[in-house]
Amino acid sequence: MPQSNLIQEAGLLQAALPEVAVRAHACIDSTNSEAKRVAQAEGISPALIFADTQTNGRGRMGRSFFSPAQVGAYFSILYTPEKGLASVVSVTSAAAVAVMRAIRETCGIQTEIKWVNDLYYEGRKVCGILCESLTLEGKPYVIVGIGINLTTADFPTELREKAGALGTACERGKLIAAVYRALEPYLTAPDRRDWLDDYRMHSAVIGKAVTWVQEGVTEQGIALGIDADGGLEVQTADGKKQTLRTGEITLRLQK
Ligand code: BTN
């Protein structure tokens, strides 16, 4: 991407979010890693770090996140929760709803949420979210890292089978600003639960057959619902119910 375009995009984003320290990078290892460095070096909050491309984009469960230039929105929001890290336990789920709403508002596309916080469109993943936290000299920071695919034209074939995209008509700068505005209420008032209805309504998993792994044990069952903290309520064939708080599920094809 020409440097002038990036500067222009950063300028528009800064104008849309005047209270946020916006940092733009043509290329960086990972915007989440850079957010940690910004916290360590400058201690500023809120900040928004975005990059045209990432060389070491990181996903959940230690996976990598493919982040080629000009075809995605890769950014991290750095924030200091006033009531400490324990207060923001549900930010992972709230972030999925915030991004879903911003995509709907900016691109006119309705995505679905696959627990915990992947967004799907037309059966393919279009967005992944990696939430991390750190404490520096007693000051807590939360980092919400978001990767959205706008096109997958440059993706290797094996990735294209799973990864979807929103389309190039979706304007990256506007989308990033809309995500920040949609997420902000859940960072400043983490007790809010007005993301829950949307989370449930647009869940891709409620009522579906799912597989999950807890403490190394693989189990199968049905996803029953989402509890008030975003936990996934599941039931195995023998009637045993439990609520999943962390980890990942796989959707199973129902016969
Ligand atoms: C996942 O799907 O497992 C989560 C992917 C999160 C990717 C985003 S891209 C911006 C930010 N920087 C990173 O290194 N990761 C997140």
PDB file of C-alpha atoms and ligand atoms in Angstrom:
ATOM      1  CA  MET A   1       0.000   0.000   0.000  1.00  0.00           C
ATOM      2  CA  PRO A   2       1.410   3.423  -0.862  1.00  0.00           C
ATOM      3  CA  GLN A   3       2.493   5.255   2.296  1.00  0.00           C
ATOM      4  CA  SER A   4       0.301   8.262   1.322  1.00  0.00           C
ATOM      5  CA  ASN A   5      -2.871   6.094   1.365  1.00  0.00           C
ATOM      6  CA  LEU A   6      -1.993   4.733   4.779  1.00  0.00           C
ATOM      7  CA  ILE A   7      -1.392   8.234   6.161  1.00  0.00           C
ATOM      8  CA  GLN A   8      -4.736   9.352   4.720  1.00  0.00           C
ATOM      9  CA  GLU A   9      -6.536   6.341   6.204  1.00  0.00           C
ATOM     10  CA  ALA A  10      -4.917   6.967   9.599  1.00  0.00           C
ATOM     11  CA  GLY A  11      -5.909  10.642   9.404  1.00  0.00           C
ATOM     12  CA  LEU A  12      -9.550   9.781   8.720  1.00  0.00           C
ATOM     13  CA  LEU A  13      -9.566   7.268  11.541  1.00  0.00           C
ATOM     14  CA  GLN A  14      -8.003   9.747  13.966  1.00  0.00           C
ATOM     15  CA  ALA A  15     -10.610  12.369  12.969  1.00  0.00           C
ATOM     16  CA  ALA A  16     -13.405   9.851  13.581  1.00  0.00           C
ATOM     17  CA  LEU A  17     -11.933   8.848  16.961  1.00  0.00           C
ATOM     18  CA  PRO A  18     -10.380  12.052  18.347  1.00  0.00           C
ATOM     19  CA  GLU A  19     -10.065  10.721  21.910  1.00  0.00           C
ATOM     20  CA  VAL A  20      -8.097   7.642  20.822  1.00  0.00           C
ATOM     21  CA  ALA A  21      -4.348   7.439  20.051  1.00  0.00           C
ATOM     22  CA  VAL A  22      -4.387   5.988  16.529  1.00  0.00           C
ATOM     23  CA  ARG A  23      -1.195   4.284  15.265  1.00  0.00           C
ATOM     24  CA  ALA A  24      -0.943   3.102  11.655  1.00  0.00           C
ATOM     25  CA  HIS A  25       1.661   0.671  10.300  1.00  0.00           C
ATOM     26  CA  ALA A  26       2.201  -0.443   6.726  1.00  0.00           C
ATOM     27  CA  CYS A  27       3.628  -3.718   8.039  1.00  0.00           C
ATOM     28  CA  ILE A  28       4.076  -5.065  11.543  1.00  0.00           C
ATOM     29  CA  ASP A  29       4.477  -8.448  13.231  1.00  0.00           C
ATOM     30  CA  SER A  30       1.149  -8.342  15.071  1.00  0.00           C
ATOM     31  CA  THR A  31      -1.017  -5.414  16.126  1.00  0.00           C
ATOM     32  CA  ASN A  32      -1.702  -7.215  19.437  1.00  0.00           C
ATOM     33  CA  SER A  33       2.050  -7.489  20.086  1.00  0.00           C
ATOM     34  CA  GLU A  34       2.470  -3.826  19.132  1.00  0.00           C
ATOM     35  CA  ALA A  35      -0.365  -2.873  21.509  1.00  0.00           C
ATOM     36  CA  LYS A  36       1.592  -4.551  24.330  1.00  0.00           C
ATOM     37  CA  ARG A  37       4.703  -2.609  23.362  1.00  0.00           C
ATOM     38  CA  VAL A  38       2.701   0.642  23.276  1.00  0.00           C
ATOM     39  CA  ALA A  39       1.390  -0.105  26.783  1.00  0.00           C
ATOM     40  CA  GLN A  40       4.899  -0.883  28.016  1.00  0.00           C
ATOM     41  CA  ALA A  41       6.618   2.101  26.393  1.00  0.00           C
ATOM     42  CA  GLU A  42       3.936   4.771  26.691  1.00  0.00           C
ATOM     43  CA  GLY A  43       1.207   3.527  28.998  1.00  0.00           C
ATOM     44  CA  ILE A  44      -1.422   5.237  26.855  1.00  0.00           C
ATOM     45  CA  SER A  45      -5.052   4.197  26.711  1.00  0.00           C
ATOM     46  CA  PRO A  46      -7.242   4.090  24.767  1.00  0.00           C
ATOM     47  CA  ALA A  47      -5.171   3.379  21.682  1.00  0.00           C
ATOM     48  CA  LEU A  48      -5.944   1.789  18.351  1.00  0.00           C
ATOM     49  CA  ILE A  49      -3.154   0.126  16.410  1.00  0.00           C
ATOM     50  CA  PHE A  50      -3.830  -0.957  12.857  1.00  0.00           C
ATOM     51  CA  ALA A  51      -1.709  -2.427  10.104  1.00  0.00           C
ATOM     52  CA  ASP A  52      -2.084  -2.961   6.394  1.00  0.00           C
ATOM     53  CA  THR A  53      -0.360  -6.327   6.771  1.00  0.00           C
ATOM     54  CA  GLN A  54       0.979  -8.501   9.623  1.00  0.00           C
ATOM     55  CA  THR A  55       3.945 -10.853   9.374  1.00  0.00           C
ATOM     56  CA  ASN A  56       3.022 -12.766  12.535  1.00  0.00           C
ATOM     57  CA  GLY A  57      -0.722 -12.277  12.958  1.00  0.00           C
ATOM     58  CA  ARG A  58      -1.774 -14.324  15.979  1.00  0.00           C
ATOM     59  CA  GLY A  59      -5.008 -16.236  16.510  1.00  0.00           C
ATOM     60  CA  ARG A  60      -6.587 -18.114  19.413  1.00  0.00           C
ATOM     61  CA  MET A  61      -5.142 -21.417  20.617  1.00  0.00           C
ATOM     62  CA  GLY A  62      -1.660 -20.436  19.412  1.00  0.00           C
ATOM     63  CA  ARG A  63      -2.719 -20.425  15.761  1.00  0.00           C
ATOM     64  CA  SER A  64      -1.533 -17.885  13.210  1.00  0.00           C
ATOM     65  CA  PHE A  65      -3.827 -15.428  11.438  1.00  0.00           C
ATOM     66  CA  PHE A  66      -3.101 -14.940   7.732  1.00  0.00           C
ATOM     67  CA  SER A  67      -2.943 -11.172   7.155  1.00  0.00           C
ATOM     68  CA  PRO A  68      -1.999 -10.205   3.582  1.00  0.00           C
ATOM     69  CA  ALA A  69      -1.783  -6.537   2.516  1.00  0.00           C
ATOM     70  CA  GLN A  70      -4.780  -4.492   1.373  1.00  0.00           C
ATOM     71  CA  VAL A  71      -7.387  -7.212   1.741  1.00  0.00           C
ATOM     72  CA  GLY A  72      -8.256  -7.086   5.419  1.00  0.00           C
ATOM     73  CA  ALA A  73      -8.742  -4.951   8.517  1.00  0.00           C
ATOM     74  CA  TYR A  74      -6.192  -5.927  11.183  1.00  0.00           C
ATOM     75  CA  PHE A  75      -6.302  -3.833  14.332  1.00  0.00           C
ATOM     76  CA  SER A  76      -6.074  -3.898  18.117  1.00  0.00           C
ATOM     77  CA  ILE A  77      -7.809  -1.774  20.703  1.00  0.00           C
ATOM     78  CA  LEU A  78      -5.794  -1.114  23.862  1.00  0.00           C
ATOM     79  CA  TYR A  79      -7.803  -0.113  26.892  1.00  0.00           C
ATOM     80  CA  THR A  80      -7.408   0.242  30.667  1.00  0.00           C
ATOM     81  CA  PRO A  81     -10.476  -1.160  32.465  1.00  0.00           C
ATOM     82  CA  GLU A  82     -11.261   1.122  35.406  1.00  0.00           C
ATOM     83  CA  LYS A  83     -12.528  -1.721  37.594  1.00  0.00           C
ATOM     84  CA  GLY A  84      -9.665  -4.088  36.805  1.00  0.00           C
ATOM     85  CA  LEU A  85      -9.329  -7.137  34.581  1.00  0.00           C
ATOM     86  CA  ALA A  86     -11.909  -9.260  36.427  1.00  0.00           C
ATOM     87  CA  SER A  87     -14.603  -6.785  35.344  1.00  0.00           C
ATOM     88  CA  VAL A  88     -14.056  -7.436  31.636  1.00  0.00           C
ATOM     89  CA  VAL A  89     -14.511 -11.221  31.526  1.00  0.00           C
ATOM     90  CA  SER A  90     -17.343 -10.969  29.019  1.00  0.00           C
ATOM     91  CA  VAL A  91     -15.543  -8.560  26.658  1.00  0.00           C
ATOM     92  CA  THR A  92     -14.643 -11.569  24.494  1.00  0.00           C
ATOM     93  CA  SER A  93     -18.336 -12.207  23.759  1.00  0.00           C
ATOM     94  CA  ALA A  94     -19.358  -8.537  23.702  1.00  0.00           C
ATOM     95  CA  ALA A  95     -16.645  -7.890  21.095  1.00  0.00           C
ATOM     96  CA  ALA A  96     -18.238 -10.423  18.738  1.00  0.00           C
ATOM     97  CA  VAL A  97     -21.551  -8.543  18.932  1.00  0.00           C
ATOM     98  CA  ALA A  98     -19.834  -5.161  18.551  1.00  0.00           C
ATOM     99  CA  VAL A  99     -18.038  -6.282  15.374  1.00  0.00           C
ATOM    100  CA  MET A 100     -21.211  -7.944  14.059  1.00  0.00           C
ATOM    101  CA  ARG A 101     -23.164  -4.695  14.550  1.00  0.00           C
ATOM    102  CA  ALA A 102     -20.397  -2.580  12.954  1.00  0.00           C
ATOM    103  CA  ILE A 103     -20.270  -4.866   9.901  1.00  0.00           C
ATOM    104  CA  ARG A 104     -24.047  -4.658   9.553  1.00  0.00           C
ATOM    105  CA  GLU A 105     -24.019  -0.862   9.858  1.00  0.00           C
ATOM    106  CA  THR A 106     -21.041  -0.259   7.556  1.00  0.00           C
ATOM    107  CA  CYS A 107     -21.322  -3.042   4.978  1.00  0.00           C
ATOM    108  CA  GLY A 108     -24.997  -4.038   5.177  1.00  0.00           C
ATOM    109  CA  ILE A 109     -24.033  -7.661   5.864  1.00  0.00           C
ATOM    110  CA  GLN A 110     -25.507  -9.816   8.647  1.00  0.00           C
ATOM    111  CA  THR A 111     -22.901 -12.210  10.052  1.00  0.00           C
ATOM    112  CA  GLU A 112     -23.415 -15.060  12.520  1.00  0.00           C
ATOM    113  CA  ILE A 113     -21.480 -15.708  15.716  1.00  0.00           C
ATOM    114  CA  LYS A 114     -19.760 -19.043  16.277  1.00  0.00           C
ATOM    115  CA  TRP A 115     -18.976 -19.399  19.971  1.00  0.00           C
ATOM    116  CA  VAL A 116     -16.883 -17.852  21.346  1.00  0.00           C
ATOM    117  CA  ASN A 117     -16.245 -14.983  18.987  1.00  0.00           C
ATOM    118  CA  ASP A 118     -15.722 -16.008  15.381  1.00  0.00           C
ATOM    119  CA  LEU A 119     -17.949 -14.322  12.809  1.00  0.00           C
ATOM    120  CA  TYR A 120     -19.253 -16.271   9.838  1.00  0.00           C
ATOM    121  CA  TYR A 121     -20.851 -15.155   6.596  1.00  0.00           C
ATOM    122  CA  GLU A 122     -22.310 -17.594   4.071  1.00  0.00           C
ATOM    123  CA  GLY A 123     -20.804 -20.504   5.990  1.00  0.00           C
ATOM    124  CA  ARG A 124     -17.239 -19.190   6.083  1.00  0.00           C
ATOM    125  CA  LYS A 125     -15.243 -17.394   8.768  1.00  0.00           C
ATOM    126  CA  VAL A 126     -14.831 -13.686   7.989  1.00  0.00           C
ATOM    127  CA  CYS A 127     -13.550 -12.409  11.350  1.00  0.00           C
ATOM    128  CA  GLY A 128     -11.500 -13.663  14.280  1.00  0.00           C
ATOM    129  CA  ILE A 129     -10.964 -11.916  17.622  1.00  0.00           C
ATOM    130  CA  LEU A 130      -8.064 -12.411  20.034  1.00  0.00           C
ATOM    131  CA  CYS A 131      -8.472 -10.825  23.493  1.00  0.00           C
ATOM    132  CA  GLU A 132      -5.394 -10.550  25.693  1.00  0.00           C
ATOM    133  CA  SER A 133      -4.612  -8.770  28.932  1.00  0.00           C
ATOM    134  CA  LEU A 134      -1.591  -7.593  30.874  1.00  0.00           C
ATOM    135  CA  THR A 135      -0.775  -5.689  34.040  1.00  0.00           C
ATOM    136  CA  LEU A 136       2.105  -3.213  34.133  1.00  0.00           C
ATOM    137  CA  GLU A 137       3.124  -1.615  37.430  1.00  0.00           C
ATOM    138  CA  GLY A 138      -0.301  -2.431  38.797  1.00  0.00           C
ATOM    139  CA  LYS A 139      -2.146  -0.927  35.823  1.00  0.00           C
ATOM    140  CA  PRO A 140      -4.382  -3.372  33.930  1.00  0.00           C
ATOM    141  CA  TYR A 141      -4.702  -3.367  30.141  1.00  0.00           C
ATOM    142  CA  VAL A 142      -7.006  -5.279  27.871  1.00  0.00           C
ATOM    143  CA  ILE A 143      -6.192  -5.759  24.197  1.00  0.00           C
ATOM    144  CA  VAL A 144      -8.956  -6.666  21.761  1.00  0.00           C
ATOM    145  CA  GLY A 145      -7.350  -7.757  18.486  1.00  0.00           C
ATOM    146  CA  ILE A 146      -9.649  -8.033  15.478  1.00  0.00           C
ATOM    147  CA  GLY A 147      -8.975  -9.430  12.017  1.00  0.00           C
ATOM    148  CA  ILE A 148     -11.624  -9.063   9.289  1.00  0.00           C
ATOM    149  CA  ASN A 149     -11.270 -10.422   5.740  1.00  0.00           C
ATOM    150  CA  LEU A 150     -12.438  -8.074   2.999  1.00  0.00           C
ATOM    151  CA  THR A 151     -11.389 -10.354   0.150  1.00  0.00           C
ATOM    152  CA  THR A 152      -9.718 -13.752   0.034  1.00  0.00           C
ATOM    153  CA  ALA A 153      -8.450 -13.470  -3.545  1.00  0.00           C
ATOM    154  CA  ASP A 154      -4.819 -13.747  -2.396  1.00  0.00           C
ATOM    155  CA  PHE A 155      -5.456 -16.607   0.035  1.00  0.00           C
ATOM    156  CA  PRO A 156      -3.960 -20.048  -0.584  1.00  0.00           C
ATOM    157  CA  THR A 157      -6.563 -22.588  -1.812  1.00  0.00           C
ATOM    158  CA  GLU A 158      -6.652 -24.563   1.448  1.00  0.00           C
ATOM    159  CA  LEU A 159      -7.462 -21.381   3.411  1.00  0.00           C
ATOM    160  CA  ARG A 160     -10.057 -20.223   0.897  1.00  0.00           C
ATOM    161  CA  GLU A 161     -12.156 -23.292   1.652  1.00  0.00           C
ATOM    162  CA  LYS A 162     -12.706 -22.070   5.226  1.00  0.00           C
ATOM    163  CA  ALA A 163     -12.138 -18.318   5.081  1.00  0.00           C
ATOM    164  CA  GLY A 164     -14.822 -16.016   3.729  1.00  0.00           C
ATOM    165  CA  ALA A 165     -14.852 -12.277   3.085  1.00  0.00           C
ATOM    166  CA  LEU A 166     -17.151  -9.267   3.265  1.00  0.00           C
ATOM    167  CA  GLY A 167     -16.266  -7.812  -0.147  1.00  0.00           C
ATOM    168  CA  THR A 168     -14.284  -4.788  -1.254  1.00  0.00           C
ATOM    169  CA  ALA A 169     -17.300  -2.444  -1.138  1.00  0.00           C
ATOM    170  CA  CYS A 170     -16.813  -2.457   2.612  1.00  0.00           C
ATOM    171  CA  GLU A 171     -14.669   0.573   3.486  1.00  0.00           C
ATOM    172  CA  ARG A 172     -11.883  -0.397   5.874  1.00  0.00           C
ATOM    173  CA  GLY A 173     -11.407   2.882   7.782  1.00  0.00           C
ATOM    174  CA  LYS A 174     -15.147   3.363   8.330  1.00  0.00           C
ATOM    175  CA  LEU A 175     -15.486  -0.234   9.475  1.00  0.00           C
ATOM    176  CA  ILE A 176     -12.648   0.068  12.017  1.00  0.00           C
ATOM    177  CA  ALA A 177     -14.088   3.302  13.452  1.00  0.00           C
ATOM    178  CA  ALA A 178     -17.565   1.718  13.662  1.00  0.00           C
ATOM    179  CA  VAL A 179     -16.129  -1.294  15.520  1.00  0.00           C
ATOM    180  CA  TYR A 180     -14.458   0.986  18.061  1.00  0.00           C
ATOM    181  CA  ARG A 181     -17.696   2.930  18.640  1.00  0.00           C
ATOM    182  CA  ALA A 182     -19.697  -0.298  18.990  1.00  0.00           C
ATOM    183  CA  LEU A 183     -17.216  -1.853  21.426  1.00  0.00           C
ATOM    184  CA  GLU A 184     -16.520   1.211  23.588  1.00  0.00           C
ATOM    185  CA  PRO A 185     -19.686   0.910  25.768  1.00  0.00           C
ATOM    186  CA  TYR A 186     -18.630  -2.595  26.841  1.00  0.00           C
ATOM    187  CA  LEU A 187     -15.132  -1.448  27.759  1.00  0.00           C
ATOM    188  CA  THR A 188     -16.280   1.540  29.795  1.00  0.00           C
ATOM    189  CA  ALA A 189     -19.269  -0.259  31.405  1.00  0.00           C
ATOM    190  CA  PRO A 190     -18.358  -3.956  31.380  1.00  0.00           C
ATOM    191  CA  ASP A 191     -21.391  -4.922  33.491  1.00  0.00           C
ATOM    192  CA  ARG A 192     -23.695  -4.116  30.577  1.00  0.00           C
ATOM    193  CA  ARG A 193     -25.358  -7.156  29.087  1.00  0.00           C
ATOM    194  CA  ASP A 194     -27.246  -5.537  26.218  1.00  0.00           C
ATOM    195  CA  TRP A 195     -25.109  -7.512  23.780  1.00  0.00           C
ATOM    196  CA  LEU A 196     -26.711 -10.774  24.932  1.00  0.00           C
ATOM    197  CA  ASP A 197     -29.925 -10.646  22.890  1.00  0.00           C
ATOM    198  CA  ASP A 198     -28.018 -10.019  19.661  1.00  0.00           C
ATOM    199  CA  TYR A 199     -25.487 -12.695  20.589  1.00  0.00           C
ATOM    200  CA  ARG A 200     -28.264 -15.262  21.053  1.00  0.00           C
ATOM    201  CA  MET A 201     -30.305 -14.121  18.058  1.00  0.00           C
ATOM    202  CA  HIS A 202     -27.362 -14.391  15.679  1.00  0.00           C
ATOM    203  CA  SER A 203     -25.720 -17.470  17.161  1.00  0.00           C
ATOM    204  CA  ALA A 204     -24.583 -19.985  14.561  1.00  0.00           C
ATOM    205  CA  VAL A 205     -24.528 -22.787  17.130  1.00  0.00           C
ATOM    206  CA  ILE A 206     -27.686 -22.799  19.302  1.00  0.00           C
ATOM    207  CA  GLY A 207     -29.660 -25.966  18.582  1.00  0.00           C
ATOM    208  CA  LYS A 208     -26.787 -27.476  16.600  1.00  0.00           C
ATOM    209  CA  ALA A 209     -24.786 -30.659  17.156  1.00  0.00           C
ATOM    210  CA  VAL A 210     -21.339 -29.729  18.434  1.00  0.00           C
ATOM    211  CA  THR A 211     -18.067 -31.312  19.559  1.00  0.00           C
ATOM    212  CA  TRP A 212     -15.920 -29.794  22.318  1.00  0.00           C
ATOM    213  CA  VAL A 213     -12.751 -30.592  24.225  1.00  0.00           C
ATOM    214  CA  GLN A 214     -12.498 -29.892  27.975  1.00  0.00           C
ATOM    215  CA  GLU A 215      -9.387 -30.841  29.936  1.00  0.00           C
ATOM    216  CA  GLY A 216      -8.255 -33.121  27.122  1.00  0.00           C
ATOM    217  CA  VAL A 217     -11.575 -35.005  26.879  1.00  0.00           C
ATOM    218  CA  THR A 218     -13.555 -34.800  23.631  1.00  0.00           C
ATOM    219  CA  GLU A 219     -17.347 -34.816  23.990  1.00  0.00           C
ATOM    220  CA  GLN A 220     -20.308 -34.424  21.687  1.00  0.00           C
ATOM    221  CA  GLY A 221     -23.771 -33.042  22.243  1.00  0.00           C
ATOM    222  CA  ILE A 222     -26.197 -30.260  21.451  1.00  0.00           C
ATOM    223  CA  ALA A 223     -25.647 -26.534  22.078  1.00  0.00           C
ATOM    224  CA  LEU A 224     -28.636 -25.439  24.177  1.00  0.00           C
ATOM    225  CA  GLY A 225     -28.029 -21.748  24.749  1.00  0.00           C
ATOM    226  CA  ILE A 226     -25.817 -18.901  25.912  1.00  0.00           C
ATOM    227  CA  ASP A 227     -25.776 -17.918  29.608  1.00  0.00           C
ATOM    228  CA  ALA A 228     -25.602 -14.359  30.977  1.00  0.00           C
ATOM    229  CA  ASP A 229     -21.784 -14.299  30.846  1.00  0.00           C
ATOM    230  CA  GLY A 230     -21.528 -15.723  27.332  1.00  0.00           C
ATOM    231  CA  GLY A 231     -20.905 -19.327  28.448  1.00  0.00           C
ATOM    232  CA  LEU A 232     -22.141 -22.040  26.087  1.00  0.00           C
ATOM    233  CA  GLU A 233     -24.666 -24.444  27.636  1.00  0.00           C
ATOM    234  CA  VAL A 234     -24.346 -27.908  26.130  1.00  0.00           C
ATOM    235  CA  GLN A 235     -25.944 -31.300  26.723  1.00  0.00           C
ATOM    236  CA  THR A 236     -24.525 -34.723  25.893  1.00  0.00           C
ATOM    237  CA  ALA A 237     -26.692 -37.609  24.588  1.00  0.00           C
ATOM    238  CA  ASP A 238     -26.914 -39.096  28.134  1.00  0.00           C
ATOM    239  CA  GLY A 239     -28.579 -35.876  29.352  1.00  0.00           C
ATOM    240  CA  LYS A 240     -25.557 -34.414  31.183  1.00  0.00           C
ATOM    241  CA  LYS A 241     -25.542 -30.606  30.991  1.00  0.00           C
ATOM    242  CA  GLN A 242     -22.551 -28.306  31.395  1.00  0.00           C
ATOM    243  CA  THR A 243     -21.534 -24.752  30.568  1.00  0.00           C
ATOM    244  CA  LEU A 244     -18.380 -24.192  28.535  1.00  0.00           C
ATOM    245  CA  ARG A 245     -16.436 -21.051  29.509  1.00  0.00           C
ATOM    246  CA  THR A 246     -13.259 -21.409  27.466  1.00  0.00           C
ATOM    247  CA  GLY A 247     -12.003 -23.428  24.555  1.00  0.00           C
ATOM    248  CA  GLU A 248     -13.513 -24.090  21.196  1.00  0.00           C
ATOM    249  CA  ILE A 249     -16.279 -26.077  19.602  1.00  0.00           C
ATOM    250  CA  THR A 250     -16.679 -27.717  16.224  1.00  0.00           C
ATOM    251  CA  LEU A 251     -20.042 -27.786  14.502  1.00  0.00           C
ATOM    252  CA  ARG A 252     -21.038 -31.298  13.404  1.00  0.00           C
ATOM    253  CA  LEU A 253     -23.053 -32.016  10.300  1.00  0.00           C
ATOM    254  CA  GLN A 254     -26.444 -33.349  11.411  1.00  0.00           C
ATOM    255  CA  LYS A 255     -27.793 -36.417   9.629  1.00  0.00           C
TER     256      LYS A 255
HETATM  257  C1  BTN B   1      -8.698 -16.194  15.707  1.00  0.00           C
HETATM  258  O1  BTN B   1      -9.416 -16.310  14.709  1.00  0.00           O
HETATM  259  O2  BTN B   1      -8.229 -17.181  16.300  1.00  0.00           O
HETATM  260  C2  BTN B   1      -8.375 -14.815  16.211  1.00  0.00           C
HETATM  261  C3  BTN B   1      -7.669 -14.013  15.156  1.00  0.00           C
HETATM  262  C4  BTN B   1      -7.336 -12.596  15.589  1.00  0.00           C
HETATM  263  C5  BTN B   1      -6.542 -11.871  14.549  1.00  0.00           C
HETATM  264  C6  BTN B   1      -6.334 -10.427  14.873  1.00  0.00           C
HETATM  265  S1  BTN B   1      -5.656  -9.530  13.501  1.00  0.00           S
HETATM  266  C7  BTN B   1      -5.323  -8.170  14.530  1.00  0.00           C
HETATM  267  C8  BTN B   1      -4.838  -8.712  15.850  1.00  0.00           C
HETATM  268  N1  BTN B   1      -3.408  -8.943  15.806  1.00  0.00           N
HETATM  269  C9  BTN B   1      -3.098 -10.232  15.916  1.00  0.00           C
HETATM  270  O3  BTN B   1      -1.957 -10.698  15.897  1.00  0.00           O
HETATM  271  N2  BTN B   1      -4.223 -10.951  16.049  1.00  0.00           N
HETATM  272  C10 BTN B   1      -5.410 -10.126  16.043  1.00  0.00           C
END
